[in-house]
């Protein structure tokens, strides 16, 4: 707002006129593209004579924070499932932006605005073995949707224009994937010949990568 003060020796009523971009009341609502130096003329008149003064107006630039353009803020993944997402941000002032991640999970990377991660099988360490969790594990889709064994990671993407730092979090829920036991060795061999009345011992050497408690069953056919 420009608020000029004029004096008239005859005490006549004074009227003021303002050069654009100021309105008739001497007010200018600046926009984000109006930064610069302006010289504005202000005229005062008593109806017969007038006087004009030039006013210098400096409009300083106001920086606006960048904004992210991320489609989803929440994802569900299985262990050992490859995942990647493009991360973009815009700056309405045209400032150069630096994109980064506050803290990367183990094994993840962020290059060329692409976050990539394949969570390993040891990400979810707390197991809750149950009939349903083991059932869901047989389907990647059901496991990702319904398995109750999970661990969550907040991935904080950061966009900086040198003045503002804007953080956009994305939540990743990693579901446990139950791995099948692996048979190392077993005895007796497939072709078994025994003698009536003699004891036969069945043994199996098995490992389980998840450290689950194992149960054993021998199928003797019909």
Short mmCIF file of N, CA and C in Angstrom, two decimals, residues 27-208:
data_model
loop_
_atom_site.label_atom_id
_atom_site.label_comp_id
_atom_site.label_asym_id
_atom_site.label_seq_id
_atom_site.Cartn_x
_atom_site.Cartn_y
_atom_site.Cartn_z
N UNK A 27 -3.12 0.37 -3.84
CA UNK A 27 -2.81 -0.97 -3.35
C UNK A 27 -2.40 -1.86 -4.52
N UNK A 28 -1.38 -2.67 -4.30
CA UNK A 28 -0.93 -3.62 -5.31
C UNK A 28 -0.71 -4.97 -4.63
N UNK A 29 -1.42 -5.99 -5.08
CA UNK A 29 -1.24 -7.35 -4.59
C UNK A 29 -0.23 -8.03 -5.51
N UNK A 30 0.99 -8.19 -5.03
CA UNK A 30 2.04 -8.75 -5.88
C UNK A 30 1.87 -10.26 -6.04
N UNK A 31 2.38 -10.76 -7.15
CA UNK A 31 2.37 -12.19 -7.42
C UNK A 31 3.76 -12.77 -7.34
N UNK A 32 3.87 -14.10 -7.48
CA UNK A 32 5.16 -14.76 -7.35
C UNK A 32 6.10 -14.47 -8.52
N UNK A 33 5.57 -13.88 -9.59
CA UNK A 33 6.41 -13.56 -10.75
C UNK A 33 6.71 -12.07 -10.86
N UNK A 34 6.43 -11.32 -9.79
CA UNK A 34 6.57 -9.85 -9.83
C UNK A 34 7.85 -9.33 -9.21
N UNK A 35 8.78 -10.22 -8.88
CA UNK A 35 10.03 -9.76 -8.26
C UNK A 35 10.76 -8.79 -9.20
N UNK A 36 11.27 -7.69 -8.63
CA UNK A 36 11.98 -6.71 -9.44
C UNK A 36 11.91 -5.32 -8.84
N UNK A 37 12.49 -4.36 -9.57
CA UNK A 37 12.53 -2.96 -9.13
C UNK A 37 11.59 -2.14 -10.01
N UNK A 38 10.69 -1.39 -9.39
CA UNK A 38 9.67 -0.62 -10.11
C UNK A 38 9.73 0.85 -9.70
N UNK A 39 9.49 1.72 -10.68
CA UNK A 39 9.33 3.16 -10.41
C UNK A 39 7.89 3.53 -10.75
N UNK A 40 7.16 4.00 -9.72
CA UNK A 40 5.72 4.28 -9.87
C UNK A 40 5.47 5.76 -9.59
N UNK A 41 4.66 6.39 -10.44
CA UNK A 41 4.31 7.80 -10.25
C UNK A 41 3.03 7.94 -9.45
N UNK A 42 3.07 8.87 -8.48
CA UNK A 42 1.89 9.18 -7.66
C UNK A 42 1.59 10.67 -7.85
N UNK A 43 0.34 10.99 -8.21
CA UNK A 43 -0.05 12.37 -8.46
C UNK A 43 -1.09 12.83 -7.44
N UNK A 44 -0.92 14.05 -6.96
CA UNK A 44 -1.91 14.64 -6.07
C UNK A 44 -2.45 15.91 -6.75
N UNK A 45 -3.77 16.13 -6.64
CA UNK A 45 -4.40 17.26 -7.33
C UNK A 45 -5.47 17.88 -6.45
N UNK A 46 -5.59 19.20 -6.54
CA UNK A 46 -6.68 19.88 -5.85
C UNK A 46 -7.80 20.25 -6.80
N UNK A 47 -7.72 19.71 -8.02
CA UNK A 47 -8.72 19.97 -9.04
C UNK A 47 -8.28 20.99 -10.06
N UNK A 48 -7.27 21.79 -9.69
CA UNK A 48 -6.78 22.82 -10.62
C UNK A 48 -5.30 22.62 -10.91
N UNK A 49 -4.55 22.37 -9.87
CA UNK A 49 -3.12 22.14 -10.04
C UNK A 49 -2.77 20.77 -9.47
N UNK A 50 -1.61 20.29 -9.82
CA UNK A 50 -1.22 18.95 -9.36
C UNK A 50 0.29 18.87 -9.12
N UNK A 51 0.67 17.84 -8.45
CA UNK A 51 2.08 17.58 -8.20
C UNK A 51 2.32 16.07 -8.34
N UNK A 52 3.45 15.69 -8.87
CA UNK A 52 3.75 14.27 -9.11
C UNK A 52 5.09 13.90 -8.47
N UNK A 53 5.10 12.73 -7.83
CA UNK A 53 6.32 12.20 -7.25
C UNK A 53 6.54 10.78 -7.78
N UNK A 54 7.81 10.43 -7.93
CA UNK A 54 8.17 9.07 -8.34
C UNK A 54 8.56 8.27 -7.10
N UNK A 55 8.00 7.08 -6.99
CA UNK A 55 8.25 6.21 -5.84
C UNK A 55 8.93 4.93 -6.33
N UNK A 56 10.01 4.58 -5.67
CA UNK A 56 10.71 3.34 -6.02
C UNK A 56 10.16 2.19 -5.18
N UNK A 57 9.74 1.11 -5.85
CA UNK A 57 9.18 -0.06 -5.16
C UNK A 57 10.03 -1.28 -5.51
N UNK A 58 10.58 -1.91 -4.47
CA UNK A 58 11.38 -3.12 -4.66
C UNK A 58 10.58 -4.32 -4.20
N UNK A 59 10.30 -5.26 -5.12
CA UNK A 59 9.59 -6.49 -4.78
C UNK A 59 10.61 -7.61 -4.72
N UNK A 60 10.81 -8.15 -3.52
CA UNK A 60 11.81 -9.21 -3.33
C UNK A 60 11.23 -10.57 -3.71
N UNK A 61 12.11 -11.42 -4.18
CA UNK A 61 11.69 -12.77 -4.55
C UNK A 61 11.34 -13.58 -3.31
N UNK A 62 10.27 -14.35 -3.38
CA UNK A 62 9.86 -15.24 -2.30
C UNK A 62 9.96 -16.67 -2.80
N UNK A 63 10.84 -17.44 -2.20
CA UNK A 63 11.06 -18.82 -2.63
C UNK A 63 9.93 -19.72 -2.13
N UNK A 64 9.47 -20.58 -3.02
CA UNK A 64 8.43 -21.54 -2.65
C UNK A 64 9.03 -22.94 -2.56
N UNK A 65 8.56 -23.74 -1.61
CA UNK A 65 9.13 -25.07 -1.42
C UNK A 65 8.78 -26.00 -2.58
N UNK A 66 9.64 -26.97 -2.86
CA UNK A 66 9.33 -27.97 -3.90
C UNK A 66 8.21 -28.90 -3.45
N UNK A 67 7.62 -29.58 -4.39
CA UNK A 67 6.57 -30.54 -4.09
C UNK A 67 6.86 -31.85 -4.81
N UNK A 68 6.53 -32.97 -4.13
CA UNK A 68 6.74 -34.30 -4.70
C UNK A 68 5.53 -34.70 -5.55
N UNK A 69 5.79 -35.54 -6.54
CA UNK A 69 4.73 -36.15 -7.34
C UNK A 69 4.90 -37.67 -7.25
N UNK A 70 4.43 -38.23 -6.13
CA UNK A 70 4.53 -39.66 -5.86
C UNK A 70 3.11 -40.23 -5.82
N UNK A 71 2.86 -41.27 -6.61
CA UNK A 71 1.50 -41.79 -6.76
C UNK A 71 0.99 -42.46 -5.49
N UNK A 72 1.82 -43.31 -4.86
CA UNK A 72 1.37 -44.06 -3.69
C UNK A 72 2.34 -43.86 -2.52
N UNK A 73 1.78 -43.86 -1.31
CA UNK A 73 2.59 -43.69 -0.11
C UNK A 73 2.71 -44.97 0.69
N UNK A 74 2.15 -46.09 0.19
CA UNK A 74 2.14 -47.33 0.96
C UNK A 74 2.20 -48.52 0.02
N UNK A 75 3.12 -49.45 0.32
CA UNK A 75 3.27 -50.65 -0.50
C UNK A 75 3.46 -51.86 0.41
N UNK A 76 2.98 -53.03 -0.05
CA UNK A 76 3.21 -54.31 0.62
C UNK A 76 4.07 -55.17 -0.30
N UNK A 77 5.15 -55.72 0.27
CA UNK A 77 6.08 -56.53 -0.51
C UNK A 77 6.37 -57.83 0.20
N UNK A 78 6.73 -58.84 -0.57
CA UNK A 78 7.24 -60.07 -0.01
C UNK A 78 8.76 -60.00 0.08
N UNK A 79 9.33 -60.75 1.01
CA UNK A 79 10.78 -60.89 1.02
C UNK A 79 11.24 -61.43 -0.34
N UNK A 80 12.37 -60.94 -0.79
CA UNK A 80 12.98 -61.36 -2.06
C UNK A 80 12.14 -60.94 -3.27
N UNK A 81 11.26 -59.96 -3.10
CA UNK A 81 10.49 -59.41 -4.22
C UNK A 81 11.16 -58.12 -4.69
N UNK A 82 11.54 -58.07 -5.97
CA UNK A 82 12.17 -56.88 -6.52
C UNK A 82 11.16 -55.74 -6.59
N UNK A 83 11.57 -54.57 -6.10
CA UNK A 83 10.68 -53.42 -6.07
C UNK A 83 11.46 -52.18 -6.51
N UNK A 84 10.81 -51.34 -7.32
CA UNK A 84 11.41 -50.07 -7.72
C UNK A 84 10.30 -49.04 -7.93
N UNK A 85 10.62 -47.78 -7.67
CA UNK A 85 9.65 -46.70 -7.87
C UNK A 85 10.39 -45.44 -8.29
N UNK A 86 9.78 -44.72 -9.24
CA UNK A 86 10.33 -43.46 -9.73
C UNK A 86 9.89 -42.34 -8.79
N UNK A 87 10.83 -41.51 -8.40
CA UNK A 87 10.54 -40.40 -7.49
C UNK A 87 10.81 -39.10 -8.22
N UNK A 88 9.79 -38.26 -8.33
CA UNK A 88 9.95 -36.97 -9.00
C UNK A 88 9.44 -35.85 -8.10
N UNK A 89 10.00 -34.68 -8.29
CA UNK A 89 9.58 -33.49 -7.55
C UNK A 89 9.68 -32.30 -8.50
N UNK A 90 8.87 -31.29 -8.25
CA UNK A 90 8.86 -30.09 -9.09
C UNK A 90 9.08 -28.86 -8.22
N UNK A 91 9.64 -27.83 -8.82
CA UNK A 91 9.83 -26.55 -8.15
C UNK A 91 9.21 -25.47 -9.02
N UNK A 92 8.17 -24.82 -8.52
CA UNK A 92 7.45 -23.84 -9.34
C UNK A 92 8.29 -22.62 -9.65
N UNK A 93 9.37 -22.41 -8.87
CA UNK A 93 10.25 -21.28 -9.15
C UNK A 93 11.35 -21.63 -10.15
N UNK A 94 11.38 -22.90 -10.57
CA UNK A 94 12.39 -23.33 -11.52
C UNK A 94 13.75 -23.56 -10.91
N UNK A 95 13.83 -23.67 -9.57
CA UNK A 95 15.11 -23.92 -8.91
C UNK A 95 15.57 -25.36 -9.18
N UNK A 96 16.88 -25.55 -9.20
CA UNK A 96 17.44 -26.88 -9.35
C UNK A 96 17.23 -27.66 -8.06
N UNK A 97 16.74 -28.90 -8.19
CA UNK A 97 16.43 -29.69 -7.01
C UNK A 97 17.44 -30.82 -6.84
N UNK A 98 17.69 -31.14 -5.58
CA UNK A 98 18.50 -32.29 -5.22
C UNK A 98 17.61 -33.29 -4.50
N UNK A 99 17.50 -34.51 -5.07
CA UNK A 99 16.66 -35.55 -4.49
C UNK A 99 17.54 -36.59 -3.81
N UNK A 100 17.12 -37.01 -2.62
CA UNK A 100 17.90 -38.00 -1.87
C UNK A 100 16.96 -38.80 -0.98
N UNK A 101 17.54 -39.80 -0.29
CA UNK A 101 16.81 -40.59 0.69
C UNK A 101 17.52 -40.42 2.02
N UNK A 102 16.74 -40.14 3.07
CA UNK A 102 17.33 -39.87 4.38
C UNK A 102 18.13 -41.06 4.88
N UNK A 103 17.59 -42.26 4.76
CA UNK A 103 18.29 -43.46 5.21
C UNK A 103 17.81 -44.66 4.41
N UNK A 104 18.73 -45.30 3.72
CA UNK A 104 18.37 -46.44 2.88
C UNK A 104 18.36 -47.72 3.69
N UNK A 105 17.37 -48.60 3.46
CA UNK A 105 17.41 -49.93 4.09
C UNK A 105 18.57 -50.74 3.54
N UNK A 106 18.93 -51.78 4.24
CA UNK A 106 20.02 -52.65 3.82
C UNK A 106 19.74 -53.25 2.45
N UNK A 107 20.67 -53.04 1.54
CA UNK A 107 20.54 -53.59 0.20
C UNK A 107 19.80 -52.72 -0.78
N UNK A 108 19.27 -51.56 -0.36
CA UNK A 108 18.51 -50.68 -1.24
C UNK A 108 19.44 -49.65 -1.90
N UNK A 109 18.97 -49.06 -3.00
CA UNK A 109 19.74 -48.03 -3.70
C UNK A 109 18.80 -46.95 -4.21
N UNK A 110 19.36 -45.75 -4.44
CA UNK A 110 18.59 -44.64 -5.01
C UNK A 110 19.49 -43.94 -6.02
N UNK A 111 19.22 -44.23 -7.32
CA UNK A 111 20.02 -43.67 -8.40
C UNK A 111 19.11 -43.18 -9.50
N UNK A 112 19.45 -42.01 -10.06
CA UNK A 112 18.68 -41.42 -11.17
C UNK A 112 17.20 -41.31 -10.83
N UNK A 113 16.93 -40.93 -9.57
CA UNK A 113 15.56 -40.72 -9.08
C UNK A 113 14.75 -42.01 -9.01
N UNK A 114 15.42 -43.17 -9.01
CA UNK A 114 14.73 -44.45 -8.90
C UNK A 114 15.18 -45.16 -7.63
N UNK A 115 14.21 -45.47 -6.77
CA UNK A 115 14.48 -46.25 -5.56
C UNK A 115 14.30 -47.72 -5.90
N UNK A 116 15.32 -48.54 -5.60
CA UNK A 116 15.27 -49.97 -5.90
C UNK A 116 15.64 -50.77 -4.66
N UNK A 117 14.92 -51.86 -4.46
CA UNK A 117 15.21 -52.71 -3.30
C UNK A 117 14.63 -54.10 -3.50
N UNK A 118 15.43 -55.09 -3.19
CA UNK A 118 14.96 -56.47 -3.11
C UNK A 118 15.23 -56.95 -1.69
N UNK A 119 14.24 -56.89 -0.80
CA UNK A 119 14.47 -57.29 0.60
C UNK A 119 14.89 -58.74 0.69
N UNK A 120 15.94 -59.01 1.46
CA UNK A 120 16.40 -60.39 1.57
C UNK A 120 15.52 -61.17 2.55
N UNK A 121 15.77 -62.47 2.62
CA UNK A 121 14.92 -63.36 3.41
C UNK A 121 15.05 -63.14 4.92
N UNK A 122 16.08 -62.40 5.34
CA UNK A 122 16.29 -62.20 6.77
C UNK A 122 15.72 -60.86 7.26
N UNK A 123 14.99 -60.15 6.41
CA UNK A 123 14.43 -58.86 6.82
C UNK A 123 13.43 -59.04 7.95
N UNK A 124 12.53 -60.01 7.82
CA UNK A 124 11.55 -60.30 8.87
C UNK A 124 12.12 -61.41 9.74
N UNK A 125 12.55 -61.06 10.94
CA UNK A 125 13.21 -62.05 11.80
C UNK A 125 12.25 -62.70 12.79
N UNK A 126 11.19 -62.01 13.16
CA UNK A 126 10.24 -62.56 14.12
C UNK A 126 9.19 -63.40 13.40
N UNK A 127 9.20 -64.69 13.67
CA UNK A 127 8.26 -65.60 13.02
C UNK A 127 7.09 -65.89 13.93
N UNK A 128 5.91 -66.01 13.33
CA UNK A 128 4.69 -66.41 14.04
C UNK A 128 4.08 -67.59 13.29
N UNK A 129 4.72 -68.74 13.37
CA UNK A 129 4.23 -69.89 12.59
C UNK A 129 2.79 -70.24 12.96
N UNK A 130 1.99 -70.39 11.96
CA UNK A 130 0.60 -70.79 12.16
C UNK A 130 0.13 -71.50 10.90
N UNK A 131 -0.99 -72.18 11.02
CA UNK A 131 -1.53 -72.89 9.86
C UNK A 131 -1.80 -71.93 8.71
N UNK A 132 -2.41 -70.78 9.02
CA UNK A 132 -2.79 -69.84 7.96
C UNK A 132 -1.56 -69.16 7.34
N UNK A 133 -0.59 -68.76 8.17
CA UNK A 133 0.61 -68.14 7.61
C UNK A 133 1.34 -69.10 6.69
N UNK A 134 1.41 -70.37 7.08
CA UNK A 134 2.05 -71.37 6.22
C UNK A 134 1.24 -71.61 4.96
N UNK A 135 -0.08 -71.50 5.08
CA UNK A 135 -0.93 -71.65 3.90
C UNK A 135 -0.76 -70.48 2.94
N UNK A 136 -0.73 -69.25 3.49
CA UNK A 136 -0.54 -68.06 2.65
C UNK A 136 0.80 -68.09 1.94
N UNK A 137 1.81 -68.69 2.58
CA UNK A 137 3.15 -68.71 2.01
C UNK A 137 3.21 -69.44 0.68
N UNK A 138 2.23 -70.28 0.38
CA UNK A 138 2.22 -71.04 -0.86
C UNK A 138 1.82 -70.17 -2.05
N UNK A 139 1.30 -68.97 -1.77
CA UNK A 139 0.90 -68.05 -2.84
C UNK A 139 1.52 -66.69 -2.57
N UNK A 140 2.27 -66.17 -3.55
CA UNK A 140 2.91 -64.86 -3.38
C UNK A 140 1.87 -63.77 -3.15
N UNK A 141 0.75 -63.86 -3.87
CA UNK A 141 -0.30 -62.85 -3.74
C UNK A 141 -0.93 -62.90 -2.35
N UNK A 142 -1.34 -64.10 -1.89
CA UNK A 142 -1.96 -64.22 -0.58
C UNK A 142 -0.99 -63.87 0.54
N UNK A 143 0.27 -64.27 0.37
CA UNK A 143 1.27 -63.97 1.39
C UNK A 143 1.44 -62.46 1.56
N UNK A 144 1.51 -61.76 0.42
CA UNK A 144 1.67 -60.31 0.45
C UNK A 144 0.46 -59.61 1.06
N UNK A 145 -0.70 -60.17 0.84
CA UNK A 145 -1.93 -59.53 1.31
C UNK A 145 -2.30 -59.89 2.76
N UNK A 146 -2.06 -61.15 3.15
CA UNK A 146 -2.67 -61.64 4.39
C UNK A 146 -1.70 -62.08 5.48
N UNK A 147 -0.47 -62.35 5.12
CA UNK A 147 0.47 -62.85 6.13
C UNK A 147 0.65 -61.82 7.25
N UNK A 148 0.62 -62.29 8.51
CA UNK A 148 0.74 -61.42 9.67
C UNK A 148 2.20 -61.26 10.13
N UNK A 149 3.11 -61.92 9.46
CA UNK A 149 4.53 -61.79 9.80
C UNK A 149 5.14 -60.71 8.91
N UNK A 150 5.46 -59.58 9.49
CA UNK A 150 5.94 -58.47 8.65
C UNK A 150 6.82 -57.52 9.46
N UNK A 151 7.51 -56.66 8.72
CA UNK A 151 8.29 -55.57 9.30
C UNK A 151 8.11 -54.35 8.41
N UNK A 152 7.96 -53.17 9.02
CA UNK A 152 7.69 -51.97 8.26
C UNK A 152 8.91 -51.04 8.22
N UNK A 153 9.04 -50.38 7.07
CA UNK A 153 10.14 -49.43 6.86
C UNK A 153 9.56 -48.12 6.34
N UNK A 154 9.94 -47.02 6.97
CA UNK A 154 9.57 -45.69 6.48
C UNK A 154 10.70 -45.14 5.63
N UNK A 155 10.46 -44.98 4.33
CA UNK A 155 11.46 -44.45 3.42
C UNK A 155 11.19 -42.95 3.25
N UNK A 156 12.10 -42.12 3.71
CA UNK A 156 11.91 -40.67 3.66
C UNK A 156 12.69 -40.07 2.49
N UNK A 157 11.95 -39.68 1.46
CA UNK A 157 12.55 -39.00 0.31
C UNK A 157 12.65 -37.50 0.60
N UNK A 158 13.78 -36.91 0.22
CA UNK A 158 14.05 -35.51 0.54
C UNK A 158 14.29 -34.74 -0.76
N UNK A 159 13.59 -33.61 -0.92
CA UNK A 159 13.80 -32.71 -2.05
C UNK A 159 14.26 -31.37 -1.51
N UNK A 160 15.41 -30.88 -2.00
CA UNK A 160 15.97 -29.62 -1.51
C UNK A 160 16.27 -28.69 -2.68
N UNK A 161 15.87 -27.42 -2.52
CA UNK A 161 16.21 -26.40 -3.52
C UNK A 161 17.31 -25.48 -3.03
N UNK A 162 17.98 -25.86 -1.94
CA UNK A 162 19.03 -25.04 -1.35
C UNK A 162 18.56 -24.25 -0.16
N UNK A 163 17.26 -23.97 -0.09
CA UNK A 163 16.68 -23.26 1.05
C UNK A 163 15.69 -24.14 1.79
N UNK A 164 14.76 -24.73 1.04
CA UNK A 164 13.77 -25.61 1.64
C UNK A 164 14.19 -27.07 1.49
N UNK A 165 13.87 -27.86 2.53
CA UNK A 165 14.00 -29.31 2.47
C UNK A 165 12.64 -29.90 2.77
N UNK A 166 12.07 -30.56 1.77
CA UNK A 166 10.75 -31.17 1.91
C UNK A 166 10.92 -32.68 1.99
N UNK A 167 10.30 -33.30 2.98
CA UNK A 167 10.39 -34.74 3.19
C UNK A 167 9.06 -35.39 2.86
N UNK A 168 9.11 -36.44 2.05
CA UNK A 168 7.91 -37.20 1.69
C UNK A 168 8.12 -38.66 2.10
N UNK A 169 7.40 -39.14 3.12
CA UNK A 169 7.59 -40.53 3.55
C UNK A 169 6.75 -41.51 2.73
N UNK A 170 7.33 -42.69 2.50
CA UNK A 170 6.63 -43.80 1.86
C UNK A 170 6.82 -45.02 2.77
N UNK A 171 5.72 -45.68 3.11
CA UNK A 171 5.77 -46.82 4.03
C UNK A 171 5.80 -48.13 3.25
N UNK A 172 6.81 -48.95 3.54
CA UNK A 172 6.93 -50.27 2.93
C UNK A 172 6.73 -51.33 4.00
N UNK A 173 5.77 -52.23 3.77
CA UNK A 173 5.53 -53.35 4.67
C UNK A 173 6.06 -54.62 4.02
N UNK A 174 7.08 -55.20 4.64
CA UNK A 174 7.72 -56.40 4.09
C UNK A 174 7.14 -57.62 4.78
N UNK A 175 6.56 -58.55 4.00
CA UNK A 175 5.98 -59.77 4.54
C UNK A 175 6.99 -60.92 4.50
N UNK A 176 6.99 -61.70 5.56
CA UNK A 176 7.88 -62.85 5.63
C UNK A 176 7.51 -63.90 4.58
N UNK A 177 8.52 -64.50 4.01
CA UNK A 177 8.32 -65.61 3.06
C UNK A 177 8.93 -66.85 3.69
N UNK A 178 8.10 -67.85 3.96
CA UNK A 178 8.58 -69.09 4.57
C UNK A 178 9.24 -69.96 3.51
N UNK A 179 10.49 -70.33 3.77
CA UNK A 179 11.22 -71.16 2.82
C UNK A 179 11.12 -72.63 3.22
N UNK A 180 11.04 -73.48 2.23
CA UNK A 180 10.90 -74.92 2.48
C UNK A 180 12.20 -75.48 3.05
N UNK A 181 12.09 -76.50 3.92
CA UNK A 181 13.29 -77.17 4.43
C UNK A 181 14.07 -77.82 3.28
N UNK A 182 15.34 -78.03 3.50
CA UNK A 182 16.19 -78.63 2.48
C UNK A 182 16.78 -79.94 3.00
N UNK A 183 16.56 -81.00 2.24
CA UNK A 183 17.07 -82.31 2.62
C UNK A 183 18.55 -82.41 2.26
N UNK A 184 19.38 -82.66 3.27
CA UNK A 184 20.82 -82.82 3.04
C UNK A 184 21.13 -84.28 2.74
N UNK A 185 20.65 -85.14 3.59
CA UNK A 185 20.87 -86.58 3.38
C UNK A 185 19.81 -87.35 4.16
N UNK A 186 19.66 -88.62 3.81
CA UNK A 186 18.69 -89.45 4.51
C UNK A 186 19.12 -90.91 4.39
N UNK A 187 18.60 -91.71 5.27
CA UNK A 187 18.84 -93.16 5.20
C UNK A 187 17.65 -93.86 5.84
N UNK A 188 17.37 -95.05 5.40
CA UNK A 188 18.08 -95.85 4.39
C UNK A 188 17.82 -95.35 2.98
N UNK A 189 18.49 -95.98 2.01
CA UNK A 189 18.35 -95.59 0.62
C UNK A 189 16.96 -95.92 0.09
N UNK A 190 16.72 -95.51 -1.16
CA UNK A 190 15.40 -95.73 -1.75
C UNK A 190 15.09 -97.22 -1.85
N UNK A 191 16.03 -97.99 -2.35
CA UNK A 191 15.83 -99.44 -2.45
C UNK A 191 16.26 -100.09 -1.13
N UNK A 192 15.24 -100.50 -0.37
CA UNK A 192 15.52 -101.03 0.97
C UNK A 192 15.20 -102.52 1.02
N UNK A 193 16.15 -103.26 1.55
CA UNK A 193 15.93 -104.69 1.76
C UNK A 193 16.16 -104.97 3.24
N UNK A 194 15.15 -105.49 3.89
CA UNK A 194 15.27 -105.78 5.30
C UNK A 194 14.99 -107.24 5.61
N UNK A 195 15.29 -107.59 6.82
CA UNK A 195 15.07 -108.96 7.29
C UNK A 195 14.02 -108.91 8.38
N UNK A 196 13.05 -109.81 8.29
CA UNK A 196 11.99 -109.85 9.30
C UNK A 196 12.58 -109.99 10.70
N UNK A 197 12.10 -109.13 11.59
CA UNK A 197 12.53 -109.18 12.97
C UNK A 197 13.70 -108.27 13.29
N UNK A 198 14.36 -107.72 12.25
CA UNK A 198 15.47 -106.80 12.49
C UNK A 198 14.98 -105.35 12.47
N UNK A 199 15.56 -104.52 13.32
CA UNK A 199 15.19 -103.10 13.41
C UNK A 199 15.80 -102.31 12.26
N UNK A 200 14.99 -101.41 11.70
CA UNK A 200 15.46 -100.51 10.64
C UNK A 200 15.32 -99.07 11.16
N UNK A 201 16.38 -98.31 11.12
CA UNK A 201 16.38 -96.93 11.61
C UNK A 201 16.28 -95.97 10.43
N UNK A 202 15.30 -95.09 10.51
CA UNK A 202 15.12 -94.07 9.47
C UNK A 202 15.68 -92.74 10.00
N UNK A 203 16.56 -92.11 9.23
CA UNK A 203 17.18 -90.86 9.64
C UNK A 203 17.12 -89.85 8.49
N UNK A 204 17.06 -88.58 8.87
CA UNK A 204 17.06 -87.51 7.86
C UNK A 204 17.86 -86.33 8.40
N UNK A 205 18.76 -85.81 7.55
CA UNK A 205 19.54 -84.63 7.88
C UNK A 205 18.97 -83.46 7.07
N UNK A 206 18.28 -82.54 7.75
CA UNK A 206 17.54 -81.47 7.08
C UNK A 206 17.93 -80.13 7.68
N UNK A 207 18.00 -79.10 6.85
CA UNK A 207 18.22 -77.73 7.33
C UNK A 207 17.03 -76.86 6.95
N UNK A 208 16.80 -75.83 7.74
CA UNK A 208 15.74 -74.88 7.46
C UNK A 208 16.32 -73.47 7.56
#
